[in-house]
Short mmCIF file of C-alpha atoms in Angstrom, two decimals:
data_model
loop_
_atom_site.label_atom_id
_atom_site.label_comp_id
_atom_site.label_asym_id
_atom_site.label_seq_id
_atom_site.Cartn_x
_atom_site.Cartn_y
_atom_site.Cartn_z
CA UNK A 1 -33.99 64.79 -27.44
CA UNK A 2 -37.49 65.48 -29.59
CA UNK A 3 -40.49 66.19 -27.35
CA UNK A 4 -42.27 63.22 -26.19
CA UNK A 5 -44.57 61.98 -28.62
CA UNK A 6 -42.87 63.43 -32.04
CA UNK A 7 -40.70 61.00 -34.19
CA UNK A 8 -38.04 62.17 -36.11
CA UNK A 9 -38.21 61.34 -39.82
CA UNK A 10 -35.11 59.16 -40.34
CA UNK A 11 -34.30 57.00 -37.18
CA UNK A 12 -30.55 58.53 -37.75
CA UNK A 13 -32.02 61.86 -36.75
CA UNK A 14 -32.97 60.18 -33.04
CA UNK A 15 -29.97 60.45 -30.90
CA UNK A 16 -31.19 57.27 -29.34
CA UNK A 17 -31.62 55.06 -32.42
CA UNK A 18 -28.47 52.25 -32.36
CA UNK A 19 -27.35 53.11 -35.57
CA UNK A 20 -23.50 52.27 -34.61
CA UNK A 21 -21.94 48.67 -34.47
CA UNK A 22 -19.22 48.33 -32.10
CA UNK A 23 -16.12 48.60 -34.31
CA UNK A 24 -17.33 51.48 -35.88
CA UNK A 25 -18.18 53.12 -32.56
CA UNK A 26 -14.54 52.74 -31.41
CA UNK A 27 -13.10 54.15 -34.04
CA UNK A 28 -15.44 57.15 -33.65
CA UNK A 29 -13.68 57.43 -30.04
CA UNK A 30 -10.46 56.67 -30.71
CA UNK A 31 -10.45 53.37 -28.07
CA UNK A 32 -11.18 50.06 -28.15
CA UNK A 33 -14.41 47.67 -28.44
CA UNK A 34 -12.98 46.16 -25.02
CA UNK A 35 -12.97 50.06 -23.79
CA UNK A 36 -16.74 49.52 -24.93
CA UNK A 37 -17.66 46.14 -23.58
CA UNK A 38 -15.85 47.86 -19.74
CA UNK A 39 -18.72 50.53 -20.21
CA UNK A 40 -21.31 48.50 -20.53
CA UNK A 41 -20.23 45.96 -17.75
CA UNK A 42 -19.89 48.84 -15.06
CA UNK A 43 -23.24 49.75 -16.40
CA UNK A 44 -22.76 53.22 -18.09
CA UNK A 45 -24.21 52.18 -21.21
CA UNK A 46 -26.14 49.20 -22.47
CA UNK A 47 -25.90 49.12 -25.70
CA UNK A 48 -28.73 47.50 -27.81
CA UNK A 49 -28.46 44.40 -29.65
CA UNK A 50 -29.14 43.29 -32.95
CA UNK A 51 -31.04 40.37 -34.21
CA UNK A 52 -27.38 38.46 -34.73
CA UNK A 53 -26.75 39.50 -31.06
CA UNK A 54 -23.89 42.49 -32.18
CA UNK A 55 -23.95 45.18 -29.69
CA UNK A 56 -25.29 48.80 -31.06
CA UNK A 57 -24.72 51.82 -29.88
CA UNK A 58 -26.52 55.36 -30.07
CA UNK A 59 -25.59 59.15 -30.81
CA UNK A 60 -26.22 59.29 -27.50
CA UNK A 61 -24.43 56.86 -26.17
CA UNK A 62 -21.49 57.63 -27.49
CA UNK A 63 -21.36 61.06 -26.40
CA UNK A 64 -21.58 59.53 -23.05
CA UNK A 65 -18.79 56.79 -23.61
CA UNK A 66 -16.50 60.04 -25.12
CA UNK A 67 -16.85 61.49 -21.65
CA UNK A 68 -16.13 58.50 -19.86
CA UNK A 69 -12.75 58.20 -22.15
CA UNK A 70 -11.80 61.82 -21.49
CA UNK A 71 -11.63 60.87 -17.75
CA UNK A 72 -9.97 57.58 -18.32
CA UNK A 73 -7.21 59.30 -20.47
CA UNK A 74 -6.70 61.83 -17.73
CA UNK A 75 -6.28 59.31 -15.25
CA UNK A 76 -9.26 58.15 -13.43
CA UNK A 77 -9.89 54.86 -13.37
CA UNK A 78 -13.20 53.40 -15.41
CA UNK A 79 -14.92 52.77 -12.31
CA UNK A 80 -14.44 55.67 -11.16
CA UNK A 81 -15.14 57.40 -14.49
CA UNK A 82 -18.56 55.58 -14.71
CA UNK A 83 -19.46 56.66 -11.43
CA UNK A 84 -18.73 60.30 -12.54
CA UNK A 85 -20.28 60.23 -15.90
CA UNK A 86 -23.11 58.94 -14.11
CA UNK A 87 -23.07 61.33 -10.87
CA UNK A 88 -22.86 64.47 -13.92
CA UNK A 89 -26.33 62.80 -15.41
CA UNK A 90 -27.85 62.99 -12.15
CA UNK A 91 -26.78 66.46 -11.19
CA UNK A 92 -27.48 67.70 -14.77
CA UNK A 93 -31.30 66.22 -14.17
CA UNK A 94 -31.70 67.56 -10.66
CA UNK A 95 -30.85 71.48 -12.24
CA UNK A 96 -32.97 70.87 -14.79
CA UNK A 97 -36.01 70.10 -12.40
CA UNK A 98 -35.15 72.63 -10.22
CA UNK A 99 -34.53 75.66 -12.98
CA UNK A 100 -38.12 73.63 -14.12
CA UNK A 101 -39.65 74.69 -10.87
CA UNK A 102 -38.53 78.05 -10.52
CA UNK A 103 -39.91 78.55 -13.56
CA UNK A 104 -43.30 77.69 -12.47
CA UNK A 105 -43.27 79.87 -9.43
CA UNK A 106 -42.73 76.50 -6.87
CA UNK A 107 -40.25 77.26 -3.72
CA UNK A 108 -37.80 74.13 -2.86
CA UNK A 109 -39.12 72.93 0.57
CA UNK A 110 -36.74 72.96 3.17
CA UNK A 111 -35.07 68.90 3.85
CA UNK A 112 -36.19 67.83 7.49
CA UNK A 113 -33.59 65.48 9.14
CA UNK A 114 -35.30 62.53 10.78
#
């Protein structure tokens, strides 16, 4: 993702520009727009609409959904895969802050059970 503030030139550059309708999206993943419509009704991704009300769907998002389909086709069901995918963002964000910190020379304070 660009640095907040900066634009990329062409809006297909931005990983979060909806630049995919749902058809073509599913053939990009191999599944089905119903595989799609499951994701967004568990909440994994919302997809953006257009003016006509046609779902659209980012770089981004679909790099998501492609995980989400990966656990699906080994098994897990798409609840459960949803709940990873989104369980992986979170942990993914919580390293990040932390390798952030370390970086700036701040210790983790110790968690205090109430």
């Amino acid at each position: 993702m660009p640095p907040a503030g900066s634009r990329p030139v062409d809006p297909l550059d931005d990983d979060d520009y909806p630049a995919y309708t749902m058809g073509r999206a599913a053939e990009m993943l191999g599944t089905t727009p119903a595989f799609l419509r499951a994701l967004d009704e568990h909440r994994l991704i919302t997809p953006l609409r257009s003016d006509g009300g046609h779902r659209r769907y980012s770089r981004y998002q679909l790099r998501i959904a492609a995980r989400a389909r990966e656990l699906v086709d080994q098994g897990t069901a798409i609840e459960a895969a949803c709940r990873i995918v989104i369980l992986e963002g979170q942990l993914e964000e919580a390293q990040r802050i932390n390798e952030q910190l370390r970086a700036e020379g701040v210790k983790p304070q110790p968690k205090t059970s109430a």
